[in-house]
XYZ file of C-alpha atoms in Angstrom:
112
model
C 6.639 -14.003 7.489
C 6.125 -10.409 7.039
C 3.200 -7.978 6.749
C 4.040 -5.276 4.110
C 1.906 -2.219 4.231
C 2.017 0.630 1.612
C 0.287 3.921 1.581
C 0.417 5.089 -2.109
C -1.363 7.536 -4.440
C -4.709 6.153 -5.668
C -3.974 6.483 -9.343
C -0.775 4.267 -8.832
C -2.780 1.209 -7.485
C -3.287 -0.425 -10.962
C 0.554 -0.093 -11.616
C 1.418 -1.525 -8.196
C -1.174 -4.327 -8.560
C 0.192 -5.365 -12.003
C 3.680 -5.277 -10.843
C 2.960 -7.461 -7.593
C 1.022 -9.865 -9.676
C 3.830 -10.264 -12.255
C 6.216 -10.821 -9.337
C 3.880 -13.602 -8.216
C 1.964 -12.185 -5.224
C -1.286 -14.095 -5.042
C -3.350 -11.921 -2.770
C -3.474 -8.392 -1.190
C -5.847 -6.209 0.689
C -6.615 -2.720 -0.455
C -8.576 -0.066 1.398
C -9.181 3.631 1.030
C -7.245 5.902 3.320
C -6.629 9.575 3.901
C -3.896 11.425 5.668
C -0.986 13.687 5.067
C 2.759 13.917 5.445
C 5.150 16.698 4.877
C 2.766 18.379 2.152
C 0.215 19.069 4.824
C -2.663 18.777 2.370
C -3.421 21.195 -0.407
C -5.719 23.899 -1.618
C -8.425 23.504 -4.162
C -10.878 25.697 -5.981
C -14.377 24.734 -6.244
C -16.915 27.096 -7.958
C -14.495 29.975 -7.632
C -14.053 29.438 -3.877
C -10.650 28.271 -2.682
C -10.548 25.893 0.321
C -7.983 23.838 2.222
C -7.967 19.976 1.880
C -6.227 18.821 4.895
C -6.426 15.000 4.458
C -5.227 13.799 1.102
C -6.874 10.642 -0.398
C -4.613 7.612 -0.401
C -4.801 3.914 -0.823
C -3.484 1.366 1.771
C -2.209 -1.805 0.344
C -1.456 -4.870 2.679
C 0.495 -8.029 1.420
C 1.647 -10.958 3.372
C 5.033 -12.359 2.128
C 7.532 -14.880 3.131
C 10.570 -13.559 5.005
C 12.933 -14.203 2.112
C 10.656 -12.330 -0.436
C 9.735 -9.361 1.725
C 12.527 -7.124 0.548
C 11.734 -7.902 -3.101
C 8.066 -7.322 -2.646
C 8.858 -3.912 -1.027
C 11.206 -2.968 -3.960
C 8.491 -3.962 -6.518
C 5.920 -1.691 -4.582
C 8.234 1.281 -4.343
C 9.400 1.031 -8.048
C 5.725 0.870 -9.139
C 4.331 3.571 -6.911
C 7.150 6.043 -7.390
C 6.467 9.356 -9.213
C 9.198 11.419 -7.786
C 6.934 14.014 -6.284
C 5.980 14.711 -2.793
C 3.236 12.550 -1.386
C 4.195 9.363 -3.065
C 3.697 7.397 0.176
C 5.414 5.131 2.504
C 6.114 1.360 2.731
C 6.891 -0.627 5.909
C 6.953 -4.113 7.048
C 6.288 -5.938 10.339
C 6.868 -9.440 11.460
C 3.848 -11.946 11.448
C 3.814 -14.782 13.966
C 0.787 -16.780 12.685
C -1.245 -16.936 9.499
C -4.290 -19.097 9.369
C -6.525 -19.713 6.302
C -10.001 -19.574 7.755
C -11.705 -21.811 5.110
C -9.151 -24.830 5.531
C -7.354 -24.152 8.809
C -4.086 -24.155 7.078
C -1.243 -22.407 8.987
C 1.922 -20.616 8.122
C 3.204 -20.442 4.543
C 0.395 -22.864 3.220
C -2.097 -20.288 4.185
C -0.764 -17.627 1.812
């Protein structure tokens, strides 16, 4: 099993969610995040004053997937989140040893 984590632009969340649901992903965790990469933030103007925004708002998406589906899930996320502009985000996966559904005690793939 793999835990796939994606950091994406907030306005792309609905596109990614729809693409994952169409692929067959049954659950995901979404949380707000902020950070920066190569773009190092940006400047904005508020009431005539320019100021530096160091941390850019992002969305963190986490999905558990079977080992054989992990690469396909990653491809779905990348395709749906891509705008072709700097700051599109990152996607990575890590191995997961155990998954347990708290309500029923099911373990492994049944817990997904």
